[in-house]
C-alpha positions as semicolon CSV with decimal commas, in nm:
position;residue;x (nm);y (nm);z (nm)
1;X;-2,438;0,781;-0,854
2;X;-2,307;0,985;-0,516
3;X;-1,956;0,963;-0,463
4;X;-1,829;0,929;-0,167
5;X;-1,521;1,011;0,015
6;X;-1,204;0,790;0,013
7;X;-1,250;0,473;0,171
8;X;-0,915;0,489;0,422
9;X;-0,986;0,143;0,578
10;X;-0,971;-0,034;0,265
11;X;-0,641;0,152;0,199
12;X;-0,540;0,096;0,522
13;X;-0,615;-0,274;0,491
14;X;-0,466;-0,292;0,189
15;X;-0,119;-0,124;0,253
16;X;-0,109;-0,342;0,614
17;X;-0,150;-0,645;0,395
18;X;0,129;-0,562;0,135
19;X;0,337;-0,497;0,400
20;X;0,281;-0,912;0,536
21;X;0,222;-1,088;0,219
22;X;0,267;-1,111;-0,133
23;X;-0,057;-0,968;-0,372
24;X;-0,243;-1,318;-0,473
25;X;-0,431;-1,298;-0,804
26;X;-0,640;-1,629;-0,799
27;X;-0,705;-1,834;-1,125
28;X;-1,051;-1,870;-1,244
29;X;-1,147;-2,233;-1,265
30;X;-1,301;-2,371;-1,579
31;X;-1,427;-2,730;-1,642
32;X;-1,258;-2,928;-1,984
33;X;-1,560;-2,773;-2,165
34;X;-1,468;-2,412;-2,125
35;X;-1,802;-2,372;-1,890
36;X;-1,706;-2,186;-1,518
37;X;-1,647;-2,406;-1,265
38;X;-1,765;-2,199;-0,936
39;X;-1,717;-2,533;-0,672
40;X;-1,369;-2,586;-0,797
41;X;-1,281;-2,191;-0,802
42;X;-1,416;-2,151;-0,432
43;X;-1,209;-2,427;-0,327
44;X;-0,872;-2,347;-0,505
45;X;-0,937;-1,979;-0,325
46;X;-1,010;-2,129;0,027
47;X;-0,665;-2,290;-0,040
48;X;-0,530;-1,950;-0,134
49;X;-0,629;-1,801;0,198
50;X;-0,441;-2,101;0,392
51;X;-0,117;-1,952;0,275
52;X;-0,119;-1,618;0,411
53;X;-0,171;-1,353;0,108
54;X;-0,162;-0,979;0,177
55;X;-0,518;-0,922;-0,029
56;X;-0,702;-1,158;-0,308
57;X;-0,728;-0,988;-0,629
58;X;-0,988;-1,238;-0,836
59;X;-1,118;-1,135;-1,180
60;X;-0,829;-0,993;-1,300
61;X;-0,514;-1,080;-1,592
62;X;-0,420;-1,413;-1,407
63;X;-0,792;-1,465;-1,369
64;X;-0,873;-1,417;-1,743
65;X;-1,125;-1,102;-1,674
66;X;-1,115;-1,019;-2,060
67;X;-1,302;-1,406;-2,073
68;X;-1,562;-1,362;-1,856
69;X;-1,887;-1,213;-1,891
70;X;-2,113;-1,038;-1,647
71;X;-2,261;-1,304;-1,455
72;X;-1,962;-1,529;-1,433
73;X;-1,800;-1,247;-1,357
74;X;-2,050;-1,195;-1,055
75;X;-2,003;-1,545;-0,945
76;X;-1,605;-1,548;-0,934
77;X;-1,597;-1,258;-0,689
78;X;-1,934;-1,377;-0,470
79;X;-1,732;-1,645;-0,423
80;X;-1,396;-1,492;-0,353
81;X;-1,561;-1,211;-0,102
82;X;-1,715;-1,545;0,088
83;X;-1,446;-1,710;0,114
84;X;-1,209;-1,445;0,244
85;X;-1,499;-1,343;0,480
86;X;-1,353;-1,001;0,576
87;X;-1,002;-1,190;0,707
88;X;-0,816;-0,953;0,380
89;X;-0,941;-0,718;0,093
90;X;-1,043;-0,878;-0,189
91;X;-1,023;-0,644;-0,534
92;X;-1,175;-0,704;-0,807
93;X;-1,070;-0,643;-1,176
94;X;-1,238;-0,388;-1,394
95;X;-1,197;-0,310;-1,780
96;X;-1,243;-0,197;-2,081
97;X;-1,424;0,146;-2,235
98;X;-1,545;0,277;-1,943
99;X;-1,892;0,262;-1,951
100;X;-1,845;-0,172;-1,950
101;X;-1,616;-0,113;-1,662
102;X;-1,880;0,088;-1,449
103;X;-2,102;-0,227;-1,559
104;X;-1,830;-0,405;-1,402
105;X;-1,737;-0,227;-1,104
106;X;-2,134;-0,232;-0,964
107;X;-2,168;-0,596;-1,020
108;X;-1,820;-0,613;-0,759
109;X;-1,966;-0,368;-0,551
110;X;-2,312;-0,527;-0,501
111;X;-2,053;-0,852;-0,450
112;X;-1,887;-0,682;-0,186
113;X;-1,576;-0,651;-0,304
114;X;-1,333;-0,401;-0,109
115;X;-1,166;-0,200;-0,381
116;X;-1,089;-0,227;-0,778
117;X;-0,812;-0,279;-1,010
118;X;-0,847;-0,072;-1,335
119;X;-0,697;-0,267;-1,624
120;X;-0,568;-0,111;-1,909
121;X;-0,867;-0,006;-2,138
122;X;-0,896;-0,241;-2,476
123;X;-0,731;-0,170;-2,806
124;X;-0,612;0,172;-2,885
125;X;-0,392;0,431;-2,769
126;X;-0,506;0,750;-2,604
127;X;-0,358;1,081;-2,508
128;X;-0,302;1,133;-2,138
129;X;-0,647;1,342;-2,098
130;X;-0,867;1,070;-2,221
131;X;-0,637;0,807;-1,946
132;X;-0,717;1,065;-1,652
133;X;-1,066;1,064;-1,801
134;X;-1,116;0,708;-1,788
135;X;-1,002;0,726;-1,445
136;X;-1,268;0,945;-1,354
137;X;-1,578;0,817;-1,537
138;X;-1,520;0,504;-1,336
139;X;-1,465;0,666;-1,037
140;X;-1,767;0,813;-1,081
141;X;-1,956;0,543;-1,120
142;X;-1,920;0,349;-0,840
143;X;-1,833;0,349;-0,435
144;X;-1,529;0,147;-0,452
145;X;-1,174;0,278;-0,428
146;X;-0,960;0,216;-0,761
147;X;-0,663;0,137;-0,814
148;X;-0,503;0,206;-1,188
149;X;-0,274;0,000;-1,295
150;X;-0,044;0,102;-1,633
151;X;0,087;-0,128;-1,841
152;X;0,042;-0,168;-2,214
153;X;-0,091;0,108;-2,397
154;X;-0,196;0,274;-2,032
155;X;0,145;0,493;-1,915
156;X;0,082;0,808;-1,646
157;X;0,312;1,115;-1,645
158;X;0,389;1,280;-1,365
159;X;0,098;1,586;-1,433
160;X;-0,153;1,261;-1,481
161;X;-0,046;1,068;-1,196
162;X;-0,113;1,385;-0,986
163;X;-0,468;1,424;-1,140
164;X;-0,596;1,112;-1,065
165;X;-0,394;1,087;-0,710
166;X;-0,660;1,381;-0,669
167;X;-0,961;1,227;-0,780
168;X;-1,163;1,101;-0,507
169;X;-1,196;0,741;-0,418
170;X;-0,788;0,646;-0,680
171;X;-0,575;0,503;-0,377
172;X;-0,307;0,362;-0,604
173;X;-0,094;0,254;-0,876
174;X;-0,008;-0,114;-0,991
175;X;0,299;-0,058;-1,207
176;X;0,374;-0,336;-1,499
177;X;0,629;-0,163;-1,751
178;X;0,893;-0,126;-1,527
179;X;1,056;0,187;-1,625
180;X;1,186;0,314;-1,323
181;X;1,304;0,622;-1,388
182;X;0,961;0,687;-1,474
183;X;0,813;0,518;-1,143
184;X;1,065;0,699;-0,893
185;X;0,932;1,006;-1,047
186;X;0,641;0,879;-1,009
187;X;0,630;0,764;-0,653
188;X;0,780;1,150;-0,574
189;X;0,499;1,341;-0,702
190;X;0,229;1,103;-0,527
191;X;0,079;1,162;-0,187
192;X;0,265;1,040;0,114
193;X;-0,014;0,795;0,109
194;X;-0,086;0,702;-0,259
195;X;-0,050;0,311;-0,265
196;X;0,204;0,154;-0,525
197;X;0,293;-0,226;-0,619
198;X;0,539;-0,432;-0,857
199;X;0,302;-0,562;-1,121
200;X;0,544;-0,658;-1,352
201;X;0,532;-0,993;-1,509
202;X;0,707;-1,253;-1,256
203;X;0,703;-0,944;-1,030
204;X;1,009;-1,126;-0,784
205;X;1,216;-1,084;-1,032
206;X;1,257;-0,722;-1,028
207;X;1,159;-0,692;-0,661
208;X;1,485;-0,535;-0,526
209;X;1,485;-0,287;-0,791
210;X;1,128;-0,228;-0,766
211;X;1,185;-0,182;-0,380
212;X;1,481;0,037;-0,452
213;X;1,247;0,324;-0,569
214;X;1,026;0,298;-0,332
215;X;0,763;0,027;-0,398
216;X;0,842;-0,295;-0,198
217;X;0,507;-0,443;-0,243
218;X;0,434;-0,696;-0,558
219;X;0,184;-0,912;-0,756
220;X;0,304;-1,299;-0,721
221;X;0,187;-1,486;-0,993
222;X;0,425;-1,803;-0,833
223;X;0,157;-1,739;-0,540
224;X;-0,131;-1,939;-0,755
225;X;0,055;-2,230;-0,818
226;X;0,354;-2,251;-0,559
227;X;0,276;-2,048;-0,233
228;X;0,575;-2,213;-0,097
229;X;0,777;-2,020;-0,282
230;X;0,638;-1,735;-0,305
231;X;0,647;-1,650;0,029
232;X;1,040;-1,850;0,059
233;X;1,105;-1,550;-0,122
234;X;0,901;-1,289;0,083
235;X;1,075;-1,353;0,341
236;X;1,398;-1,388;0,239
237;X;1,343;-1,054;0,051
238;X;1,210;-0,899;0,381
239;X;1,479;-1,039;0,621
240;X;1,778;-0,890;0,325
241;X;1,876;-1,257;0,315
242;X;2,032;-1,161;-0,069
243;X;2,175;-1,498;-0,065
244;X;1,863;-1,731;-0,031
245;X;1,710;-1,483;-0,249
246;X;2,002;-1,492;-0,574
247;X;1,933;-1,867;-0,542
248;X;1,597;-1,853;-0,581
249;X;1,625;-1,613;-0,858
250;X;1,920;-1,801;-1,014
251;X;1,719;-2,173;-0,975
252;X;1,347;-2,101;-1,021
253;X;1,236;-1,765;-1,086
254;X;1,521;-1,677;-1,449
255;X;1,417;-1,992;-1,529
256;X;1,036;-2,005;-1,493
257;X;1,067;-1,663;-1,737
258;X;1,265;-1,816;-1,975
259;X;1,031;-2,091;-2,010
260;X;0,718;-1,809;-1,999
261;X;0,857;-1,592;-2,274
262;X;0,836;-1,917;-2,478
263;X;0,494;-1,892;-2,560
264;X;0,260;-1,536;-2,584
265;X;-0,009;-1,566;-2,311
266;X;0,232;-1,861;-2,096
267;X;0,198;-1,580;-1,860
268;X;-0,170;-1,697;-1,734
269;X;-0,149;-2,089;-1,952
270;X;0,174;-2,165;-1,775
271;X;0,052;-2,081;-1,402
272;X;-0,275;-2,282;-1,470
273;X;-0,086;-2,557;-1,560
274;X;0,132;-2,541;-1,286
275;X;-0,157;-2,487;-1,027
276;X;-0,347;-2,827;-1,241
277;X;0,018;-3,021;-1,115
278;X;-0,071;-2,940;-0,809
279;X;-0,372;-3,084;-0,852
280;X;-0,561;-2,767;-0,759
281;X;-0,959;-2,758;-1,003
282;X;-0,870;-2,490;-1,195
283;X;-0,910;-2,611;-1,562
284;X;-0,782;-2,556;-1,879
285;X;-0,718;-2,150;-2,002
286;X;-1,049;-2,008;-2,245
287;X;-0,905;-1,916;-2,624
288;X;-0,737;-1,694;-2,747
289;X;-0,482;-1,834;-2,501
290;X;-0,368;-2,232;-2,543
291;X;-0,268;-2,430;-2,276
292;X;0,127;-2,535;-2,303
293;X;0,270;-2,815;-2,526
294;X;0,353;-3,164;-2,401
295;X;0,708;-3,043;-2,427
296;X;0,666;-2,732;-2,246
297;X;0,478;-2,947;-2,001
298;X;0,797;-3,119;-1,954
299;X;0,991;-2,880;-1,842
300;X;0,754;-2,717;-1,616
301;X;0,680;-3,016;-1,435
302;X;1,086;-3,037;-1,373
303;X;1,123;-2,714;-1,312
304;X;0,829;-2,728;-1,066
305;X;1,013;-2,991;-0,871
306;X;1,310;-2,835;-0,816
307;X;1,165;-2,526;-0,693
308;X;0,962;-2,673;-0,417
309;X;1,279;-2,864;-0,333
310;X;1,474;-2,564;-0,303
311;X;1,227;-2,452;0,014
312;X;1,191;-2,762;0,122
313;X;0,841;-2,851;0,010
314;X;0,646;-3,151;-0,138
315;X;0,545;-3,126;-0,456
C-alpha cells in the first residue's frame, strides 16, 4: 500500500480535543450470552458524545480489543465513526504481531476511523529494533496516523522514540508505565509537535505529575461510567483548583484503585459494572476477565454514590 504523508488535521483535531476534554475509551457492549450487542453499544456511545469527550477511542483495552474478532471488530467502530459523525476523532485500537494489526488497521480505515492506537504487541519481549519495526510494518500498511502506546512489555528509549517520531504517518505516544524520568526525557527528544497522553491506569490519579513533565492530556476510564466526574475533575485540574481536586482524589479516585487492584482485570470488569449501575447496555466482560463479586459489587455501588454526590450529580 502507498503511504501517504502525515495526516495534520487529524493531529490537529486530536491535540484541540485533549486540550477540552478528557480521552473517552467506550465499553463494548455484550448481551448475557457473550454475543456483541451493536444496538446497545451505539447507544451507550451516543451517550458518550452528550458529555463532551476530547476524541472516542472504541476497540481498544477498556473496549476488550484482545476479545473481538474481525467483524465485530468492524461493527464496534462503524458504529462509533456514525455516531460521532465527524463532531471528534474517533481512534481505533490495533494489536498484536503486526501482520493481524495491518488486518486490523484496514478494517478501521475502510470504517472511517480518524487515527489508530497501537497496543502493545502479544506475549513476548522484544529488543528495541523489532518495537521500532513493529511501528513501521503497521505504518506501512495502512493510511491512518498511529499512535504507539507503551506499556507492558512495549517501553521506547529515547534513540526509539526518535525513530518512530520520524516515521511517517506516528503522531504520538500514549504513556501507561509511568516512569517519568523516562517520559520527560522522552517528551524532550520528541518533535515540538509529537502528541503525548497519561494512559496510566486511573490516569487522574497521576495527572498533576503527568502534567508536570509535560503531558497534561489523559485517558479517563471514570469517563465510561461517571462522566460527571470525570470532567468535575477536568476542570478543576484545568482551573488549578488543587483543593476540589485533593478531594476528589482523597474521596473517589484512591479509593476506586484500591478497590481495582483487588481483582486482576477489575480494570475493564469494574468500569462495566459501574457503567451496568448506571443502567447504560453494556453487558457483562468476555473471559478471561470475570465480572466482580457480590461483595465487590457492594462497595462499588457505595462508592459510586458518593462520588456523584461529591459533584453534585444523580446517580
Amino acid at each position: 500500500m502507498t503511504r501517504v504523508s502525515l495526516d495534520t488535521d487529524t493531529a490537529r483535531r486530536l491535540r484541540d480535543g485533549m486540550a477540552h476534554g478528557v480521552l473517552s475509551f467506550p465499553l463494548t457492549s455484550f448481551h448475557e450470552d457473550g454475543s456483541l450487542d451493536p444496538d446497545g453499544f451505539r447507544a451507550y456511545v451516543a451517550d458518550r458524545l452528550t458529555t463532551a469527550p476530547g476524541a472516542l477511542f472504541p476497540a481498544c483495552g477498556t473496549g476488550e480489543f484482545f476479545s473481538l474478532d474481525e467483524d465485530e471488530y468492524r461493527q464496534v467502530v462503524s458504529i462509533a465513526v456514525e455516531e460521532a459523525g465527524g463532531r471528534v476523532p474517533v481512534v481505533a485500537g490495533t494489536g498484536y504481531g503486526w501482520a493481524q494489526a495491518v488486518r486490523f488497521a484496514r478494517i478501521a480505515e475502510e470504517a472511517g476511523a480518524d487515527a489508530l492506537l497501537v497496543l502493545p504487541h502479544y506475549l513476548i519481549a522484544a529488543p528495541q529494533d523489532g518495537l521500532v519495526a513493529q511501528l513501521e510494518r503497521i505504518a506501512a500498511g495502512t493510511r491512518l496516523p498511529l499512535i504507539a502506546y507503551q506499556r507492558g512489555q512495549v517501553a521506547f528509549t529515547v534513540d526509539s522514540l526518535r525513530r518512530i517520531a520520524a516515521l511517517p504517518g506516528v503522531i504520538g505516544l500514549k504513556d501507561g508505565h509511568s516512569d517519568l524520568d523516562r517520559l520527560q526525557r522522552l517528551t524532550l527528544a520528541a518533535p515540538e509537535d509529537f502528541l503525548f497522553f497519561n494512559g496510566a491506569l486511573t490516569a487522574e490519579v497521576q495527572a498533576r505529575a503527568y502534567a508536570a513533565v509535560g503531558v497534561p492530556a489523559y485517558s479517563s476510564a471514570v469517563h465510561a461510567f461517571a462522566p460527571e466526574i470525570a470532567n468535575a475533575f477536568f476542570a478543576a485540574l484545568a482551573a488549578g483548583d488543587h483543593g476540589t481536586v485533593d478531594k476528589l482524589l482523597r474521596d473517589f479516585y484512591v479509593p476506586f484503585v484500591e478497590l481495582r487492584d483487588r481483582v486482576p482485570g477489575y480494570s475493564v470488569a469494574l468500569v462495566k459494572e459501574a457503567a451496568r449501575l448506571r443502567g447504560h447496555p453494556v453487558g457483562p466482560v468476555r473471559a478471561p476477565l470475570t465480572d466482580p463479586s457480590a461483595a465487590d459489587l457492594a462497595d462499588l455501588r457505595t462508592l459510586l454514590t458518593a462520588g456523584l454526590d461529591l459533584v453534585g450529580a444523580a446517580p
